[in-house]
mmCIF file of C-alpha atoms in Angstrom:
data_model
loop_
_atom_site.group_PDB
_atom_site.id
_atom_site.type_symbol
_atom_site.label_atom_id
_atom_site.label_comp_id
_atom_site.label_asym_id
_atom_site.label_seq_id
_atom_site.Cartn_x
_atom_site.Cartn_y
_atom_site.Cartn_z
ATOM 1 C CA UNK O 1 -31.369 18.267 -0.298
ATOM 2 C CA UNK O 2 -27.810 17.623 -1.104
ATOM 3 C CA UNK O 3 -25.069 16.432 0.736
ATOM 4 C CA UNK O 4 -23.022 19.573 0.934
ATOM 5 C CA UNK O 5 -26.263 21.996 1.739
ATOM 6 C CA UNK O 6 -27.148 19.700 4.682
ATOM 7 C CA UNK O 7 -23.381 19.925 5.843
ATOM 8 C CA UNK O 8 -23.676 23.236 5.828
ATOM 9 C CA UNK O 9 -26.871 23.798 7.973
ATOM 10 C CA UNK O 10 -25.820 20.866 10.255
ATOM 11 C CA UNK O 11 -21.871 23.180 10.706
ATOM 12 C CA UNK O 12 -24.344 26.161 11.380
ATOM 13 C CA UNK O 13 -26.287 25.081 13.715
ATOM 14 C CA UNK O 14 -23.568 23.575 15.616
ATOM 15 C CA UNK O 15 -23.137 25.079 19.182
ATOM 16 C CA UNK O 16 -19.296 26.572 19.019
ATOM 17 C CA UNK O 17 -16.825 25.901 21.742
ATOM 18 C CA UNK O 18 -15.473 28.224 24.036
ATOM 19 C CA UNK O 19 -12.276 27.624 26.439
ATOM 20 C CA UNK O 20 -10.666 29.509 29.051
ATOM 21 C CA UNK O 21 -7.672 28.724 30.635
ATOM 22 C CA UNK O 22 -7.061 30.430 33.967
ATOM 23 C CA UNK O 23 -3.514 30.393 35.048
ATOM 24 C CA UNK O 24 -1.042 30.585 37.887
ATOM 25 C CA UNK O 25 0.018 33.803 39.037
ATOM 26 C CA UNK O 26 3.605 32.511 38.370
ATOM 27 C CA UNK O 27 2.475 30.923 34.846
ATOM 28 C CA UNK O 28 4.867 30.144 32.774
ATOM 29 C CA UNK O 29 4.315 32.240 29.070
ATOM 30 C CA UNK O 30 5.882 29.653 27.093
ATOM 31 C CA UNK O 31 3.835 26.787 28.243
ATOM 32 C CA UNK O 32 0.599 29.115 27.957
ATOM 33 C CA UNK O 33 1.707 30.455 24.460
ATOM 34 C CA UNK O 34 1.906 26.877 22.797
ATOM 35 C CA UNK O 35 -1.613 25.632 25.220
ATOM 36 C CA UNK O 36 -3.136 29.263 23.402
ATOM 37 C CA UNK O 37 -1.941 27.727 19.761
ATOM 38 C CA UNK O 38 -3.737 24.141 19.994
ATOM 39 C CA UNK O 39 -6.304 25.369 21.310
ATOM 40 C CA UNK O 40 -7.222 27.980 18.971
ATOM 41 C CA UNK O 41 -7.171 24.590 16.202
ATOM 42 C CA UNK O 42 -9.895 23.087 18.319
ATOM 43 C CA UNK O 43 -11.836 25.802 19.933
ATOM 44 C CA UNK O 44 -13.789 28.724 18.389
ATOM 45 C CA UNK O 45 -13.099 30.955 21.334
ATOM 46 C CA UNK O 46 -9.740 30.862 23.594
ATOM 47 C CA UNK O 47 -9.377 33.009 26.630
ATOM 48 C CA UNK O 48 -6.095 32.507 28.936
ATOM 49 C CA UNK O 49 -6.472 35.290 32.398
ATOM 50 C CA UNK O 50 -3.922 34.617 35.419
ATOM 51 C CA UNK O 51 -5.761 33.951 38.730
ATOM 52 C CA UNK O 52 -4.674 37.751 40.135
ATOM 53 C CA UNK O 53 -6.504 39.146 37.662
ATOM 54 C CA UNK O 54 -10.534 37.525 38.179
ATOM 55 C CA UNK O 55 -12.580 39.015 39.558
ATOM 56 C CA UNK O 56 -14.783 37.239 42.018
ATOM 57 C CA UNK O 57 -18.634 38.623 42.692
ATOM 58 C CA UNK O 58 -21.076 37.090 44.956
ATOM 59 C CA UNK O 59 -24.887 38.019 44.524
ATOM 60 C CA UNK O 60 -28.096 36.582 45.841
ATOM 61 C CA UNK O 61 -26.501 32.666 46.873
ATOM 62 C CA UNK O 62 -24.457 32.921 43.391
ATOM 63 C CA UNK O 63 -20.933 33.163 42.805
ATOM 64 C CA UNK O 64 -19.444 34.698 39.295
ATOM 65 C CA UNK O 65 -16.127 35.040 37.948
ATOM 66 C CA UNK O 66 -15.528 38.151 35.556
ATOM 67 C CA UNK O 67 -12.782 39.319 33.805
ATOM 68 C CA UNK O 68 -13.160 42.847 32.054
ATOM 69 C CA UNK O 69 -16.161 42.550 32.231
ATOM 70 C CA UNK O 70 -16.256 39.497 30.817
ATOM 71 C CA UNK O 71 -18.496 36.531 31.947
ATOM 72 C CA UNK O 72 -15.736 33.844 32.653
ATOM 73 C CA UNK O 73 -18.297 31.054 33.588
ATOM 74 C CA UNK O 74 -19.914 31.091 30.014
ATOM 75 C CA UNK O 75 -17.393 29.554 28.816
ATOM 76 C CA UNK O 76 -17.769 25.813 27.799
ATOM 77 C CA UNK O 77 -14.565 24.400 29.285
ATOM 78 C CA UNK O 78 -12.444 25.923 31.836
ATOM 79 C CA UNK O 79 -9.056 24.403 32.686
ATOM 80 C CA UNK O 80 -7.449 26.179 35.521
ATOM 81 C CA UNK O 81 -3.545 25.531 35.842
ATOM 82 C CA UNK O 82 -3.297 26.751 39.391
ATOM 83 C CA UNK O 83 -0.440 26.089 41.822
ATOM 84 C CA UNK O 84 -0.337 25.624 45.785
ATOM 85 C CA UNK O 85 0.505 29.680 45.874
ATOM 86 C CA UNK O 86 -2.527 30.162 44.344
ATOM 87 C CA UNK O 87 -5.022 28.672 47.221
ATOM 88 C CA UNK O 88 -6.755 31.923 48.831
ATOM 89 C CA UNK O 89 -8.337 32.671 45.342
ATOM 90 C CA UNK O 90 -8.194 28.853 43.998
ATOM 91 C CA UNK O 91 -10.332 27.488 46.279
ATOM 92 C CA UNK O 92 -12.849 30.614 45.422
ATOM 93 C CA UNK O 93 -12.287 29.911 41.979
ATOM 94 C CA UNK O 94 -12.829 26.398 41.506
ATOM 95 C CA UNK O 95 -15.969 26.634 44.126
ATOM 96 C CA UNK O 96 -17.590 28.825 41.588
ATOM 97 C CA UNK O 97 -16.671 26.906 38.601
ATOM 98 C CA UNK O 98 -18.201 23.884 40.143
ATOM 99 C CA UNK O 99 -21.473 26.047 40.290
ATOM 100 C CA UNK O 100 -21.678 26.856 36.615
ATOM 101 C CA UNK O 101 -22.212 24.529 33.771
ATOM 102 C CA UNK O 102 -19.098 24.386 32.161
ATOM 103 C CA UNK O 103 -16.571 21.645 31.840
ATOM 104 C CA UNK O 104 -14.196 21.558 33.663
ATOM 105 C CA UNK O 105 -11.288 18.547 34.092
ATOM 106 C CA UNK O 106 -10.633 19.117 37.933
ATOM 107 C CA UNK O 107 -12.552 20.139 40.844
ATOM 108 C CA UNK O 108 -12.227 22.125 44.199
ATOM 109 C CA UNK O 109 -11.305 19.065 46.608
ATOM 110 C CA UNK O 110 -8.755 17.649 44.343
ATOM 111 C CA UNK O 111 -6.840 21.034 44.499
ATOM 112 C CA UNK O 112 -7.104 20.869 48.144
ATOM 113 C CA UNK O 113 -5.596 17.232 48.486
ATOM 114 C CA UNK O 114 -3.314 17.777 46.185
ATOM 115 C CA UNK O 115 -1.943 20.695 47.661
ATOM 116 C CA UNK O 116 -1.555 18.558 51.129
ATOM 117 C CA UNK O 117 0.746 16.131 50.263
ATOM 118 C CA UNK O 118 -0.203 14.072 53.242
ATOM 119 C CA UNK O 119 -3.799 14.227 52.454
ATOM 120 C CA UNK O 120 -3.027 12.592 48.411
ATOM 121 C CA UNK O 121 -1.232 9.834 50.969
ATOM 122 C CA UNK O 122 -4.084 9.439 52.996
ATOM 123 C CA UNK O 123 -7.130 9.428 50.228
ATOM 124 C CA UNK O 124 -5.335 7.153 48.216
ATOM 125 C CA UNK O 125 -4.208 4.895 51.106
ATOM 126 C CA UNK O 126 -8.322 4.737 52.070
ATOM 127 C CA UNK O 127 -8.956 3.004 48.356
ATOM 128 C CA UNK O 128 -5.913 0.586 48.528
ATOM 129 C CA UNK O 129 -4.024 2.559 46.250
ATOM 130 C CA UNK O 130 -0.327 1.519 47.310
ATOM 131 C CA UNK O 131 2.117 4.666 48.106
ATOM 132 C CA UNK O 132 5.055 5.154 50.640
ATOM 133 C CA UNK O 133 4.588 5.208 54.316
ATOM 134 C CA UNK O 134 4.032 8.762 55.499
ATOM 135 C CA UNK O 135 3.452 10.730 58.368
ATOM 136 C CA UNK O 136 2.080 14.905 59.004
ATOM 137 C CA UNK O 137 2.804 16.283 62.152
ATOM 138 C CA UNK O 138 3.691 20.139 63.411
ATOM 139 C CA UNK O 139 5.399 20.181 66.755
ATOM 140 C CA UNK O 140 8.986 19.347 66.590
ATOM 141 C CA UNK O 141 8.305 16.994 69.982
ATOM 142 C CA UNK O 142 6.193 14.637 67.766
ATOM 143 C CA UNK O 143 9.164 14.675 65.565
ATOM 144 C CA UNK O 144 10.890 11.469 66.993
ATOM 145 C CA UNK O 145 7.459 9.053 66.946
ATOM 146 C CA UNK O 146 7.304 10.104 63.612
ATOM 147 C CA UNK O 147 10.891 9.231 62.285
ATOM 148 C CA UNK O 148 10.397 5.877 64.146
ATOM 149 C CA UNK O 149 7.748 4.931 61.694
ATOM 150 C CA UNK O 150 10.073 5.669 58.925
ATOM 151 C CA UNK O 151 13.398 5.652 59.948
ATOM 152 C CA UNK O 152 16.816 7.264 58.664
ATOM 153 C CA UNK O 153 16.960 8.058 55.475
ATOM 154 C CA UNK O 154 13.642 9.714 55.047
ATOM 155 C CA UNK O 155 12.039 12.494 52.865
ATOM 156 C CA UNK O 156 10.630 15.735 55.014
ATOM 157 C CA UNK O 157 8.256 17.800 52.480
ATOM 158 C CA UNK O 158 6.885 21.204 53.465
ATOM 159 C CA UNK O 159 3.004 20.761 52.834
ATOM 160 C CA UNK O 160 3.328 24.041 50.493
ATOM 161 C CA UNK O 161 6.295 22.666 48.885
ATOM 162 C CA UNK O 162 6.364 22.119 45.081
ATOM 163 C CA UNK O 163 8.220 21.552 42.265
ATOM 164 C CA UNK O 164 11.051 19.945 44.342
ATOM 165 C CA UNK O 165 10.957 22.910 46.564
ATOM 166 C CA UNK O 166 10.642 22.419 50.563
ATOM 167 C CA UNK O 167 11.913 18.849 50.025
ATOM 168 C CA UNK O 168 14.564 17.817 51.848
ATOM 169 C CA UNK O 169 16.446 14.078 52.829
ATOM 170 C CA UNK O 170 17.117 13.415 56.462
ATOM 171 C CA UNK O 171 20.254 11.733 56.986
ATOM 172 C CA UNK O 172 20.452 11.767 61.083
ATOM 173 C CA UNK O 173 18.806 13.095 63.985
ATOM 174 C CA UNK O 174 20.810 15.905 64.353
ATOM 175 C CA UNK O 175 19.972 16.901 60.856
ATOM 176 C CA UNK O 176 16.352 16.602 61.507
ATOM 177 C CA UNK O 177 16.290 18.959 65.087
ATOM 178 C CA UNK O 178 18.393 21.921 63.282
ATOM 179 C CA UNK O 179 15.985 21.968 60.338
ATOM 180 C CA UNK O 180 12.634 21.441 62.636
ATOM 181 C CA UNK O 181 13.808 24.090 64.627
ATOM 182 C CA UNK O 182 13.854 26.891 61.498
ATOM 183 C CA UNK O 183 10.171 25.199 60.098
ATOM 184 C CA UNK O 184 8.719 25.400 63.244
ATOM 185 C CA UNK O 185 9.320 28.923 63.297
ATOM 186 C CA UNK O 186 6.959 29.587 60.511
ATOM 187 C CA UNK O 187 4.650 26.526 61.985
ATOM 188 C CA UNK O 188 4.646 24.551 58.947
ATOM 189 C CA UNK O 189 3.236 21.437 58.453
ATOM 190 C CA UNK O 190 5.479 18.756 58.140
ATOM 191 C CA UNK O 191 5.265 15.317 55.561
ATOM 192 C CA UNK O 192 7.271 12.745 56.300
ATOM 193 C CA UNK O 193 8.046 9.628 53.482
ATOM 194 C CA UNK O 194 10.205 6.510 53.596
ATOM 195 C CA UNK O 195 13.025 7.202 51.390
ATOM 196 C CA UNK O 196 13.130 4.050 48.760
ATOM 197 C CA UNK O 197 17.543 3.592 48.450
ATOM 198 C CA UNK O 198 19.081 2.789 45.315
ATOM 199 C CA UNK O 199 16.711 5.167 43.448
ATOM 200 C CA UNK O 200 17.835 7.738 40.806
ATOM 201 C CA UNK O 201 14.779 7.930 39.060
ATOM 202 C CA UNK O 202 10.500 7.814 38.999
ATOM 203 C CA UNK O 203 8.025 7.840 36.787
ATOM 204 C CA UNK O 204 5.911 10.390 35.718
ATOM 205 C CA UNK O 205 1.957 9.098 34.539
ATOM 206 C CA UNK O 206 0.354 12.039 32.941
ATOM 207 C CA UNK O 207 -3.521 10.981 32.595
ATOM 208 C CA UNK O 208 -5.579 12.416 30.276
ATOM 209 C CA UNK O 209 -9.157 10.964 30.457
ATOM 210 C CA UNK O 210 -8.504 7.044 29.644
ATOM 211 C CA UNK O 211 -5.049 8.020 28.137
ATOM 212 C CA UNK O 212 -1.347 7.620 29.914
ATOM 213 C CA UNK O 213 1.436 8.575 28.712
ATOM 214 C CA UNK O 214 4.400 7.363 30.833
ATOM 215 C CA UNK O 215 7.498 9.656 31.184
ATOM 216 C CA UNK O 216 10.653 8.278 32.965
ATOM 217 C CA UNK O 217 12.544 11.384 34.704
ATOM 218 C CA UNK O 218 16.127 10.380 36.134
ATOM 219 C CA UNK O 219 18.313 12.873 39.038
ATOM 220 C CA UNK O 220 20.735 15.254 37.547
ATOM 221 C CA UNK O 221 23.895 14.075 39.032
ATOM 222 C CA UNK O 222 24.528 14.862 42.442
ATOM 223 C CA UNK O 223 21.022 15.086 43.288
ATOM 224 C CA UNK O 224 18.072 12.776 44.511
ATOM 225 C CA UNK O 225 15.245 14.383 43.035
ATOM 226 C CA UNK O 226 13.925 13.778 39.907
ATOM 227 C CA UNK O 227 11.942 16.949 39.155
ATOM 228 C CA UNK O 228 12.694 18.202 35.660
ATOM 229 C CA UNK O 229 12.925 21.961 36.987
ATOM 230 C CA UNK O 230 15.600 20.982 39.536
ATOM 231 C CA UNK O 231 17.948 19.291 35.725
ATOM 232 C CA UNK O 232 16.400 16.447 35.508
ATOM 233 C CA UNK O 233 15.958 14.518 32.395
ATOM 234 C CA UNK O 234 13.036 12.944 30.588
ATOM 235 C CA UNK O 235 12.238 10.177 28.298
ATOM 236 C CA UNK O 236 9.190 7.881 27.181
ATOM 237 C CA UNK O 237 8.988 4.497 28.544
ATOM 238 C CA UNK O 238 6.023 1.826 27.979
ATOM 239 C CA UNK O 239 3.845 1.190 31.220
ATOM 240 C CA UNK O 240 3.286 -1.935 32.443
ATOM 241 C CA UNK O 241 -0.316 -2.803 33.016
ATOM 242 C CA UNK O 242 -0.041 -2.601 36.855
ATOM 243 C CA UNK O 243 1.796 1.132 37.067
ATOM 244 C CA UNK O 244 -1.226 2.150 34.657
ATOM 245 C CA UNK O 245 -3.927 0.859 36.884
ATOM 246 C CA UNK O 246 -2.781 2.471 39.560
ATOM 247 C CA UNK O 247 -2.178 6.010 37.538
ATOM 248 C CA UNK O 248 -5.757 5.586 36.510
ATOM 249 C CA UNK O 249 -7.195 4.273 39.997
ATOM 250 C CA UNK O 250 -5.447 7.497 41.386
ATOM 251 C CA UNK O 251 -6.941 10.121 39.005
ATOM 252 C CA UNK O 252 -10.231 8.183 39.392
ATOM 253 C CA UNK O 253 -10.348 8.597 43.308
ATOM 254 C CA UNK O 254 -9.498 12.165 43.235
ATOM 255 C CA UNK O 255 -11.910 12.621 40.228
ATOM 256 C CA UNK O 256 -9.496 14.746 38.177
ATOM 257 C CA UNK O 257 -9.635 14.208 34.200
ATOM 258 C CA UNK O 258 -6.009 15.743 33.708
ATOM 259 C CA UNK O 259 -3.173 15.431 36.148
ATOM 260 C CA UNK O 260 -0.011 13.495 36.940
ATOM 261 C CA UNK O 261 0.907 10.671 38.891
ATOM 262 C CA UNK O 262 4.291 10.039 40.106
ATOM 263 C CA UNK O 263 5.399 6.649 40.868
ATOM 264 C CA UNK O 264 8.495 4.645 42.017
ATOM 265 C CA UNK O 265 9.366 1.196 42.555
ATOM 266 C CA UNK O 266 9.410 -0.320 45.734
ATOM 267 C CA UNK O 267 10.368 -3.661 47.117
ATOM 268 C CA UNK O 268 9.775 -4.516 43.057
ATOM 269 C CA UNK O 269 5.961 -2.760 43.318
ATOM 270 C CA UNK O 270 4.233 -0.010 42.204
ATOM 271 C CA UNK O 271 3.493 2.932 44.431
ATOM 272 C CA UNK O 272 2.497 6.571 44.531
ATOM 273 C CA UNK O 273 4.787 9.161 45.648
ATOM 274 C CA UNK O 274 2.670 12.499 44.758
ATOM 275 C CA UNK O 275 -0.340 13.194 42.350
ATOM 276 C CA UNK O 276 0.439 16.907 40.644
ATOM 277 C CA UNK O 277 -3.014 19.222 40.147
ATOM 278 C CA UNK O 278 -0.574 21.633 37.706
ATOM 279 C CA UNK O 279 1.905 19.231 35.863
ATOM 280 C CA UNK O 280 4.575 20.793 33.771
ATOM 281 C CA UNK O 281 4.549 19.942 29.843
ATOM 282 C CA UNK O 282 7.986 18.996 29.870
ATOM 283 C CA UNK O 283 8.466 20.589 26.473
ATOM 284 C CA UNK O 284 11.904 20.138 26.668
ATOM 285 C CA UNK O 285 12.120 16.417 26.409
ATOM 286 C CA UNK O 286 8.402 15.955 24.985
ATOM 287 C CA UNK O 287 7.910 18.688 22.700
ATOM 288 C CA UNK O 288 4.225 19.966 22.542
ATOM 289 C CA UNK O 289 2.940 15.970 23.098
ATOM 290 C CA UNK O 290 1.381 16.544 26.183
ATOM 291 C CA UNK O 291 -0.232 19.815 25.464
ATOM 292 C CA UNK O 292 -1.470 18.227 22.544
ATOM 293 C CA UNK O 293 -3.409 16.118 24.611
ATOM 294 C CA UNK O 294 -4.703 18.114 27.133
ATOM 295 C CA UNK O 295 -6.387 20.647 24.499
ATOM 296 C CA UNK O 296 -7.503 17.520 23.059
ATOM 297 C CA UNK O 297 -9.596 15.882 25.827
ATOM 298 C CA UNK O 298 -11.335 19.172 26.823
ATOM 299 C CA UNK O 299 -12.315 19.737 22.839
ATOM 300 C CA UNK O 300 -13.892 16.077 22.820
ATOM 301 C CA UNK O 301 -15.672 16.469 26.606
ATOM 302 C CA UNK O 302 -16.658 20.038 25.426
ATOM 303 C CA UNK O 303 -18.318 18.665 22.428
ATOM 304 C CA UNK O 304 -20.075 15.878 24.336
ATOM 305 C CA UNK O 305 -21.261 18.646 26.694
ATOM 306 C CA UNK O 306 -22.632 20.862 23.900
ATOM 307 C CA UNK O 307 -24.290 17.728 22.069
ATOM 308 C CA UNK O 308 -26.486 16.556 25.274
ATOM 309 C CA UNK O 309 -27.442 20.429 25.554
#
């Protein structure tokens, strides 16, 4: 037999790859236009449905996801990019991919602890991860043993907050009791982080399987937050071999294959301030880089899937 017949039996025997990428009700087209494009170079199949629009069954102990008509759990690889506004059909979502046998680079409890900022705090806090002091409370009369921990300056983050949204910096007390007094209204849970002086910029870890790439994002002027959506700017920077441990120890504890670690310095160390379930691409400053990668790593672990099958 020669070389070129047996290529071609081994290429049509090959089990071919399927992805779907279930997005955010709020996706952004432009980021799930260029994700649709590198994927369709690595996948034979490609299938991106917003969240709104699955529908959810549950027969006889078994949950399945459909879409037209469509089995969405046949898929190989699922990647759902789904954001804290998403969490009444997330959680349903991600229980039921969990249940099927594709691949999938997150899981349910990640989405839940990353959607609770004070909850990434605490589960990474438990393996010795180092982040900034924080606090959760919801009464406004547990507001002042709180800021004692922490003291003025200090970050207040709405637990539903995202994208630099329902973030705030305390300055004084009487800054704190008029803006407690409108969130307790809607009885939101409160975080509460040390604010680190000095600072006009973080770090940004994407990790993607055993890769990092390390993006510096710096504070538009006039503002303290770094978050590219809010005018921030972006650039590449080298990591040194302690900021990627820690990315990696953080996407290893929450089990997540793709996600993003944010990190500033602190007292000239490492720590976590947030770990992001739905990063941005940040096309703007990166190009298609990052997509690149993610489509990547789910066309590898997809293959390895279909190879022990």
């Amino acid at each position: 037999m020669s070389a070129q017949i047996k290529q071609f039996l081994e290429q049509s025997t090959e089990k071919k790859k399927s992805l779907l990428i279930i997005g955010s009700k709020t996706y952004k087209e432009s980021t799930v236009n260029v994700m649709l494009e590198e994927a369709k170079k690595k996948f034979d199949s490609v299938l991106f449905v917003p969240i709104d629009r699955v529908q959810i069954q549950t027969s006889e102990g078994k949950t399945g996801l459909f879409y037209k008509g469509k089995n969405l759990l046949a898929f190989d690889a699922i990647y759902p990019r789904i954001s804290s506004k998403d969490m009444l059909l997330g959680e349903a979502v991600l229980k039921a991919i969990e249940c099927s046998n594709a691949y999938c680079p997150l899981n349910l409890e990640a989405y839940q602890v990353t959607n609770h900022k004070f909850f990434t705090s605490q589960k990474l806090s438990n393996k010795g991860i180092p982040g900034i002091l924080s606090t959760l409370f919801i009464s406004p009369k547990y507001a002042d043993y709180a800021i004692n921990e922490t003291g003025y300056p200090f970050v207040m983050k709405l637990i539903s907050g995202f994208a630099g949204k329902g973030v705030v910096l305390i300055n004084s007390k009487e800054q704190m009791e008029s803006i407690l007094d409108a969130v307790h209204l809607f009885e939101e849970f409160i975080c509460t982080q040390k604010f680190i002086k000095g600072k006009d910029s973080d770090v940004r870890c994407y990790v993607i399987g055993d890769y990092v790439i390390a993006v510096k994002r710096k504070c538009k002027k006039g503002d303290w937050r770094a978050n590219i959506s809010r005018g921030g700017s972006a650039n590449l920077i080298n990591l040194s071999p302690e900021m990627l441990e820690i990315a990696k120890n953080s996407a290893k504890t929450l089990q997540m294959d793709i996600c993003a670690v944010d990190l500033m310095e602190q007292k000239k160390k490492w720590v976590v301030i947030e770990v992001n379930f739905m990063p941005g691409p940040f096309r703007k400053y990166l190009g298609n880089m990052i997509v690149h990668e993610w489509i990547r790593l789910l066309a590898e672990r997809t293959g390895q899937i279909n190879k022990e099958n």
